[in-house]
Short mmCIF file of C-alpha atoms in Angstrom, two decimals:
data_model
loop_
_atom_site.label_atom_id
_atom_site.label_comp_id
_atom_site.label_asym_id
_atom_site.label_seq_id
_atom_site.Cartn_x
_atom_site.Cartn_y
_atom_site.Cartn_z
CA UNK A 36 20.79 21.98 -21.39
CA UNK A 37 19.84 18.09 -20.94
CA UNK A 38 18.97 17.96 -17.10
CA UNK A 39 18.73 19.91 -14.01
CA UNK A 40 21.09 20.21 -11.12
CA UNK A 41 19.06 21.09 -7.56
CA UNK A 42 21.83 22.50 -5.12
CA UNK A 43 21.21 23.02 -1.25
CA UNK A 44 18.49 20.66 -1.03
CA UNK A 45 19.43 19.84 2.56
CA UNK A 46 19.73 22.67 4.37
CA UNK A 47 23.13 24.66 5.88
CA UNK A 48 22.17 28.13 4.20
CA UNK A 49 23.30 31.25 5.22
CA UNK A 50 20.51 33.55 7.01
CA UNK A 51 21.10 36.30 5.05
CA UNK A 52 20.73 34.29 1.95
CA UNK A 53 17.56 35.31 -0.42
CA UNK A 54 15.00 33.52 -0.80
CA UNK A 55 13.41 30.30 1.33
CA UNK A 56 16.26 30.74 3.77
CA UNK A 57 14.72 34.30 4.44
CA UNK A 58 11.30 32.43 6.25
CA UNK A 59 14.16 30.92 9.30
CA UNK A 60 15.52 34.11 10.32
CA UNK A 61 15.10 33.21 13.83
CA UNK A 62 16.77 29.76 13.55
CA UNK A 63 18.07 28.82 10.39
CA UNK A 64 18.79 25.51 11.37
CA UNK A 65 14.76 24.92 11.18
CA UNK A 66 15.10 24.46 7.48
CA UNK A 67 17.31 21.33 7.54
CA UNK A 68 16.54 18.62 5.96
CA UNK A 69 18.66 16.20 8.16
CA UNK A 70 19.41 17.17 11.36
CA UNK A 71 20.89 16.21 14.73
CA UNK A 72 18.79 15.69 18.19
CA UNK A 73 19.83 16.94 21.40
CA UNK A 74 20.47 13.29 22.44
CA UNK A 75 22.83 12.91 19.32
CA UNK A 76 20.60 11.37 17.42
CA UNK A 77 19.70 11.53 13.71
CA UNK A 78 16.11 12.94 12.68
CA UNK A 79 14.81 14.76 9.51
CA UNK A 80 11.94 16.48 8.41
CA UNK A 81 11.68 15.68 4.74
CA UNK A 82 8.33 17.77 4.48
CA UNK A 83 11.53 20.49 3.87
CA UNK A 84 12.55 18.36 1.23
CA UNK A 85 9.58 17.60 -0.76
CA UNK A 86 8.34 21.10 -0.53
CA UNK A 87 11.68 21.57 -2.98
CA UNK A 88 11.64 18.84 -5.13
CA UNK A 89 7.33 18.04 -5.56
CA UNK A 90 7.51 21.27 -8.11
CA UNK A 91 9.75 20.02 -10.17
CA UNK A 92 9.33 16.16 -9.98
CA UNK A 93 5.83 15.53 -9.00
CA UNK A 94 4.32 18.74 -10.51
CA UNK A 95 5.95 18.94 -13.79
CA UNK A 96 7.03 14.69 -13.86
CA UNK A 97 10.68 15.66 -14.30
CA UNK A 98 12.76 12.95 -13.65
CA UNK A 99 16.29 14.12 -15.41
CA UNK A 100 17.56 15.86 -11.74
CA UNK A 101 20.91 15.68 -10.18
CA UNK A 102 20.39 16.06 -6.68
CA UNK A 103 23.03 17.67 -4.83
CA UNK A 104 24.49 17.12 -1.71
CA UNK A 105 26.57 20.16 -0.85
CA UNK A 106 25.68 22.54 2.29
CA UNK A 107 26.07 20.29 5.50
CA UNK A 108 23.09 21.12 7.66
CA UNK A 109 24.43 23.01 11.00
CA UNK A 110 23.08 19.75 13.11
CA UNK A 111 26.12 17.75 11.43
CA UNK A 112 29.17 19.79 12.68
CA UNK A 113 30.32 19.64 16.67
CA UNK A 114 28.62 22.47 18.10
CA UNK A 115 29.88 25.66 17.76
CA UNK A 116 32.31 24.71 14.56
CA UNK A 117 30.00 25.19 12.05
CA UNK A 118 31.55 28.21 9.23
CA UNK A 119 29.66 30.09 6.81
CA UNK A 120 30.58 30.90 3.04
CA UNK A 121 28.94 32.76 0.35
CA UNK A 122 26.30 30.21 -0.21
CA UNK A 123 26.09 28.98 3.23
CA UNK A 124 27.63 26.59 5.25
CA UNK A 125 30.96 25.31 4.40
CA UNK A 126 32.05 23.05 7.27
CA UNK A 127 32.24 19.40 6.90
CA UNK A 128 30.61 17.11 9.44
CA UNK A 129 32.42 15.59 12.63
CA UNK A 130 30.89 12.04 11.99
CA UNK A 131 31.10 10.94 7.88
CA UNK A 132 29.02 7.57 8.57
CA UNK A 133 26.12 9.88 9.40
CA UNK A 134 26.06 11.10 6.00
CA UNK A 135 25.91 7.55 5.11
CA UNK A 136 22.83 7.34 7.14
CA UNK A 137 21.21 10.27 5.89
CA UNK A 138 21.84 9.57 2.33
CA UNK A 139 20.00 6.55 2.61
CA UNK A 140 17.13 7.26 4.78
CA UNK A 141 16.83 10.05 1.85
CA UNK A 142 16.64 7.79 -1.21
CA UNK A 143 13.97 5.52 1.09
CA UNK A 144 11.66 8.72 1.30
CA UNK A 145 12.42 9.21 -2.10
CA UNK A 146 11.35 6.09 -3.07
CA UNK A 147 8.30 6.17 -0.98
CA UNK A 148 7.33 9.29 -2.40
CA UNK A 149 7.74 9.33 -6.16
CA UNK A 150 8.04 5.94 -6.86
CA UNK A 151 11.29 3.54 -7.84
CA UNK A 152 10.46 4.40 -11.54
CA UNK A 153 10.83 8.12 -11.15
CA UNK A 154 13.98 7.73 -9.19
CA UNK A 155 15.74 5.67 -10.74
CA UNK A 156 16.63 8.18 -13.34
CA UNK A 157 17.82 10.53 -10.38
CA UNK A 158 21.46 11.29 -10.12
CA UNK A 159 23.47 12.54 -6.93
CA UNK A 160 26.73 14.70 -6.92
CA UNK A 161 28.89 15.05 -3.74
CA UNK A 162 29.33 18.91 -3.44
CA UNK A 163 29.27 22.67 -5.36
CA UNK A 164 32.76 23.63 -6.69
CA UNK A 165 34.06 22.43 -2.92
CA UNK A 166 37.93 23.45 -4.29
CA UNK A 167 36.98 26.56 -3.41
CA UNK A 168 36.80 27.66 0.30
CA UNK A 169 34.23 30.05 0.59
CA UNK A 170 31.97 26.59 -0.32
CA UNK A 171 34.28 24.01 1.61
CA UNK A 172 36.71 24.73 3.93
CA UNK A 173 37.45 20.72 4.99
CA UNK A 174 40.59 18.81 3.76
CA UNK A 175 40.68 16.45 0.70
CA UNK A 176 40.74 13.54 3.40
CA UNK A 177 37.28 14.96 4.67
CA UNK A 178 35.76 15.75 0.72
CA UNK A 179 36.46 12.07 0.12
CA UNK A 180 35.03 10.86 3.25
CA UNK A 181 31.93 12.47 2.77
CA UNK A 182 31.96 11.76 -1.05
CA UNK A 183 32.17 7.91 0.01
CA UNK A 184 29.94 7.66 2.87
CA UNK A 185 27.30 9.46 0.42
CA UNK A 186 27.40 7.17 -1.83
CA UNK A 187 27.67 4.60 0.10
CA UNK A 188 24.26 5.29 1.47
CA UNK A 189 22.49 6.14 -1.98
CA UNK A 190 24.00 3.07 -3.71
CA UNK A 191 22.52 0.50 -0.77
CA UNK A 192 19.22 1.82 -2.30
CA UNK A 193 19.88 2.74 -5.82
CA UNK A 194 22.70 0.25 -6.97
CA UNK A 195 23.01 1.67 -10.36
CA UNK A 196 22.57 5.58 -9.50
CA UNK A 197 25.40 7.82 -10.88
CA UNK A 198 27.03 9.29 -8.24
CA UNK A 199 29.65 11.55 -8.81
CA UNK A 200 32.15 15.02 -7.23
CA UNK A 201 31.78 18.57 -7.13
CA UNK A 202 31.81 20.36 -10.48
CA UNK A 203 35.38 22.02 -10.03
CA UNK A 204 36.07 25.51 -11.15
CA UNK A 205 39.35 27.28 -11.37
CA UNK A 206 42.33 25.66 -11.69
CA UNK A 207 41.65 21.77 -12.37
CA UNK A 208 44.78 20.49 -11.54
CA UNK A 209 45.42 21.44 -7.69
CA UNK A 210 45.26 19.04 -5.23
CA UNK A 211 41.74 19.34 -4.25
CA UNK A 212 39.96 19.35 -7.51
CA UNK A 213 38.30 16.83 -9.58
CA UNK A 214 41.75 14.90 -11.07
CA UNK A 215 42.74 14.19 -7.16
CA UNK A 216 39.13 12.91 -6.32
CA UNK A 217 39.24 10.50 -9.89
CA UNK A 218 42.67 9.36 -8.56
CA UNK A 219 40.79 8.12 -4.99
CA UNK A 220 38.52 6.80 -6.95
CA UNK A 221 40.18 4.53 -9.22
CA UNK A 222 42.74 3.27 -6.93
CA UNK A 223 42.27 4.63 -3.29
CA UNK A 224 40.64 2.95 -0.26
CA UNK A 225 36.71 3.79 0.00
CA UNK A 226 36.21 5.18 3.31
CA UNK A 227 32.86 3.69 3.69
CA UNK A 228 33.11 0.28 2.27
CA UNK A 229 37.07 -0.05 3.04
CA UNK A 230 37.37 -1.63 -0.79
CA UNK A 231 39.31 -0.23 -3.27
CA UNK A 232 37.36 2.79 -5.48
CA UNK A 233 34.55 4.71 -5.29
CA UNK A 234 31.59 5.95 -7.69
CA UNK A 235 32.63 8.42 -10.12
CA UNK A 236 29.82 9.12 -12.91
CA UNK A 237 30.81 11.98 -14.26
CA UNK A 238 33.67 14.71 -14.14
CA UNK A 239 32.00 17.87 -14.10
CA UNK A 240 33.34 21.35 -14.30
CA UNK A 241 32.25 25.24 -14.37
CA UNK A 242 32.35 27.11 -17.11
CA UNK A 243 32.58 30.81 -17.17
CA UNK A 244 33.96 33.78 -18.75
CA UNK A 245 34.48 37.44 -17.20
CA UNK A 246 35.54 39.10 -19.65
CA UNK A 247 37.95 42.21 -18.92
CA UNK A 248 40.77 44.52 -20.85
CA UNK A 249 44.14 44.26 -20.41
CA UNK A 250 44.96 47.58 -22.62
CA UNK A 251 43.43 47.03 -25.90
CA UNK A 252 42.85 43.12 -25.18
CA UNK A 253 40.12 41.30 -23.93
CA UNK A 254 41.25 38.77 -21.45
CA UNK A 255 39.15 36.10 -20.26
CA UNK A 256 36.77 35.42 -23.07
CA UNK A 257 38.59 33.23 -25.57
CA UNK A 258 36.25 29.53 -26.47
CA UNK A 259 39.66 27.79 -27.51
CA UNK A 260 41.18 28.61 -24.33
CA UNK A 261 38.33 27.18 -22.40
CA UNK A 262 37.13 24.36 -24.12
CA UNK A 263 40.86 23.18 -23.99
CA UNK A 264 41.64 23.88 -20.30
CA UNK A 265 38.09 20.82 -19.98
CA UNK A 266 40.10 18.71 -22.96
CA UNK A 267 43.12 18.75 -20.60
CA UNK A 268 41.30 17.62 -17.60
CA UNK A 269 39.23 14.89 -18.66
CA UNK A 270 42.30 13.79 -20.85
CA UNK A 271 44.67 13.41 -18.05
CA UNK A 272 41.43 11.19 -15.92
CA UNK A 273 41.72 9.50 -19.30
CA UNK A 274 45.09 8.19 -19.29
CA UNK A 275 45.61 8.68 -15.87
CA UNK A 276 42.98 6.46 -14.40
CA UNK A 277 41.91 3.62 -16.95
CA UNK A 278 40.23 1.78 -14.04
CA UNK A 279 37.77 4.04 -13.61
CA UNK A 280 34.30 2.67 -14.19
CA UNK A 281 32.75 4.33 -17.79
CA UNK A 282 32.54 8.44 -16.67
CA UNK A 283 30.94 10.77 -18.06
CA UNK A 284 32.31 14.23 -19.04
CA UNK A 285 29.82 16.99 -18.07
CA UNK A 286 29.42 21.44 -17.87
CA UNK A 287 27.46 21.88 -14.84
CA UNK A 288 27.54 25.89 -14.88
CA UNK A 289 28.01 27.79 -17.87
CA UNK A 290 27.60 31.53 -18.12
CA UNK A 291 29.46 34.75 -19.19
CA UNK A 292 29.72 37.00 -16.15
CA UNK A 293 30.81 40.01 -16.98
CA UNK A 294 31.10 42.30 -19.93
CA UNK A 295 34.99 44.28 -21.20
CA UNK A 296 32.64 47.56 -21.27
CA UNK A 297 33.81 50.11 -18.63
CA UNK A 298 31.38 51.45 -16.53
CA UNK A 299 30.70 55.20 -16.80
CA UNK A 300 33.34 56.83 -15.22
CA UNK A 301 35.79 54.01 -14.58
CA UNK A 302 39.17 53.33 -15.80
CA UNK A 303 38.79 49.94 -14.28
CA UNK A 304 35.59 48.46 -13.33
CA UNK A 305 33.36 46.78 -15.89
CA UNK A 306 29.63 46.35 -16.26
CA UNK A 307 28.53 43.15 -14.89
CA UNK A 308 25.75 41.24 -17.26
CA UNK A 309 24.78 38.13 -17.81
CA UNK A 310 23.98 38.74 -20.68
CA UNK A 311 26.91 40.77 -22.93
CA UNK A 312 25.06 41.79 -26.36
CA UNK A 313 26.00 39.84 -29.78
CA UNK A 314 29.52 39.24 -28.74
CA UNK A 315 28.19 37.16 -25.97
CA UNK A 316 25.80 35.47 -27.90
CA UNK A 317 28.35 34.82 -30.53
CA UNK A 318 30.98 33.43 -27.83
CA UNK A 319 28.62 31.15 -26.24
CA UNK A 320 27.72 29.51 -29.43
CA UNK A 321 31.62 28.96 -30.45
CA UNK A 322 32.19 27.57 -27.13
#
């Protein structure tokens, strides 16, 4: 591991979610980040967002983050839209440009806080595996909006910052996953800027087995099968998209997460570990 990714920085969690989202129980919205005034207004409170980042980045001087922008806080959405998923909110905001706005106010406080040095080695991705619904439930149209006006705010203040999409999981070749966004980027209109293309740093994916039996074989856990399924990908961006600024090809979550072993009992439900014994061990290092 080379670098940390901080998800949910901004707010949008789900109430029942553990942790810091527990202290809001009465109104979740109170641990936003960026938020929106009764007079329709932008306002933040980044005391929310220091209190995140100051243990990792002023405490311990780490400066090799990825922040990510990936719950919209429920301030953003036209009241009474706003959708919850298994991480917390997954409904895109009504205005893009205030992302823009956001975004940039945030680096600015950033800036002010830590110091241009320290920042300057900070990196931003647009999202949390947002092909999958229970994370995003907006169109492409409205990923690559808010992918654009993001970026669009944090490269005003950091023109060199990598900035980069959602680390896509499942299938990598649907419409809504990382190949469609490199296509916007390389050749589509930029939302925000109304140029042609659009940051794109890095082309990140999840990586993770769950391994299971399908009679005597395990299905699920094979290295080869993975490793080539992320050769495949970032191979078709490859020749797909040559005008794609230098990218960078990146595992943002790798894990086994499950085991074949039947729980006691069960003809069909496995023991869930994250951590599966030698085997495990063994298949994370071939991967």
């Amino acid at each position: 591991a080379d670098g940390l990714y901080l998800v949910r920085v901004i707010g949008g969690w789900d109430p029942d979610a553990g942790g810091e989202a527990s202290d809001y129980r009465g109104d979740i919205s109170l641990a936003d980040v960026w938020y929106r005034t009764p007079a329709n207004g932008l306002a933040y409170r980044w005391d929310r967002l220091f209190d995140r980042l100051d243990p990792v980045v002023a405490t311990y001087g780490y400066a090799n983050v990825t922040l990510v922008l990936d719950n919209i806080p429920w301030s953003l959405p036209a009241p009474g839209t706003a959708a919850l998923g298994s991480f917390g909110q997954k409904t895109p905001p009504q205005y893009p440009s205030w992302l823009y706005w956001s975004s940039k106010q945030m680096c600015i406080e950033l800036t002010n806080r830590y110091g241009s040095n320290i920042v300057n080695q900070f990196s931003f991705r647009m999202g949390t595996e947002y092909n999958d619904e229970e994370r995003f439930n907006g169109t492409l149209t409205q990923y690559l909006q808010m992918h654009d006006w993001c970026a669009r705010g944090v490269r005003e203040s950091f023109p060199n910052a990598p900035f980069g999409p959602f680390n896509g999981s499942g299938d990598f070749f649907e419409n809504d996953n990382v190949l469609a966004v490199a296509g916007h980027c390389a050749n589509g209109t930029n939302y925000a800027t109304r140029g042609t293309r659009a940051p794109f740093a890095f082309a990140p994916t999840s990586l993770y087995f769950i391994p299971h039996l399908s009679g005597t074989n395990i299905i699920g856990a094979n290295p080869l099968g993975v490793a080539d399924a992320r050769k495949a990908l970032w191979d078709a961006i490859t020749h797909g998209f040559p005008g794609l600024s230098p990218w960078k090809k990146e595992i943002h979550e790798f894990g086994v997460l499950g085991s074949e072993v039947l729980k006691a009992g069960s003809t069909t439900e496995t023991v869930f570990t994250w951590e599966p014994g030698a085997r495990g061990a063994a298949q994370r290092f071939q991967t």
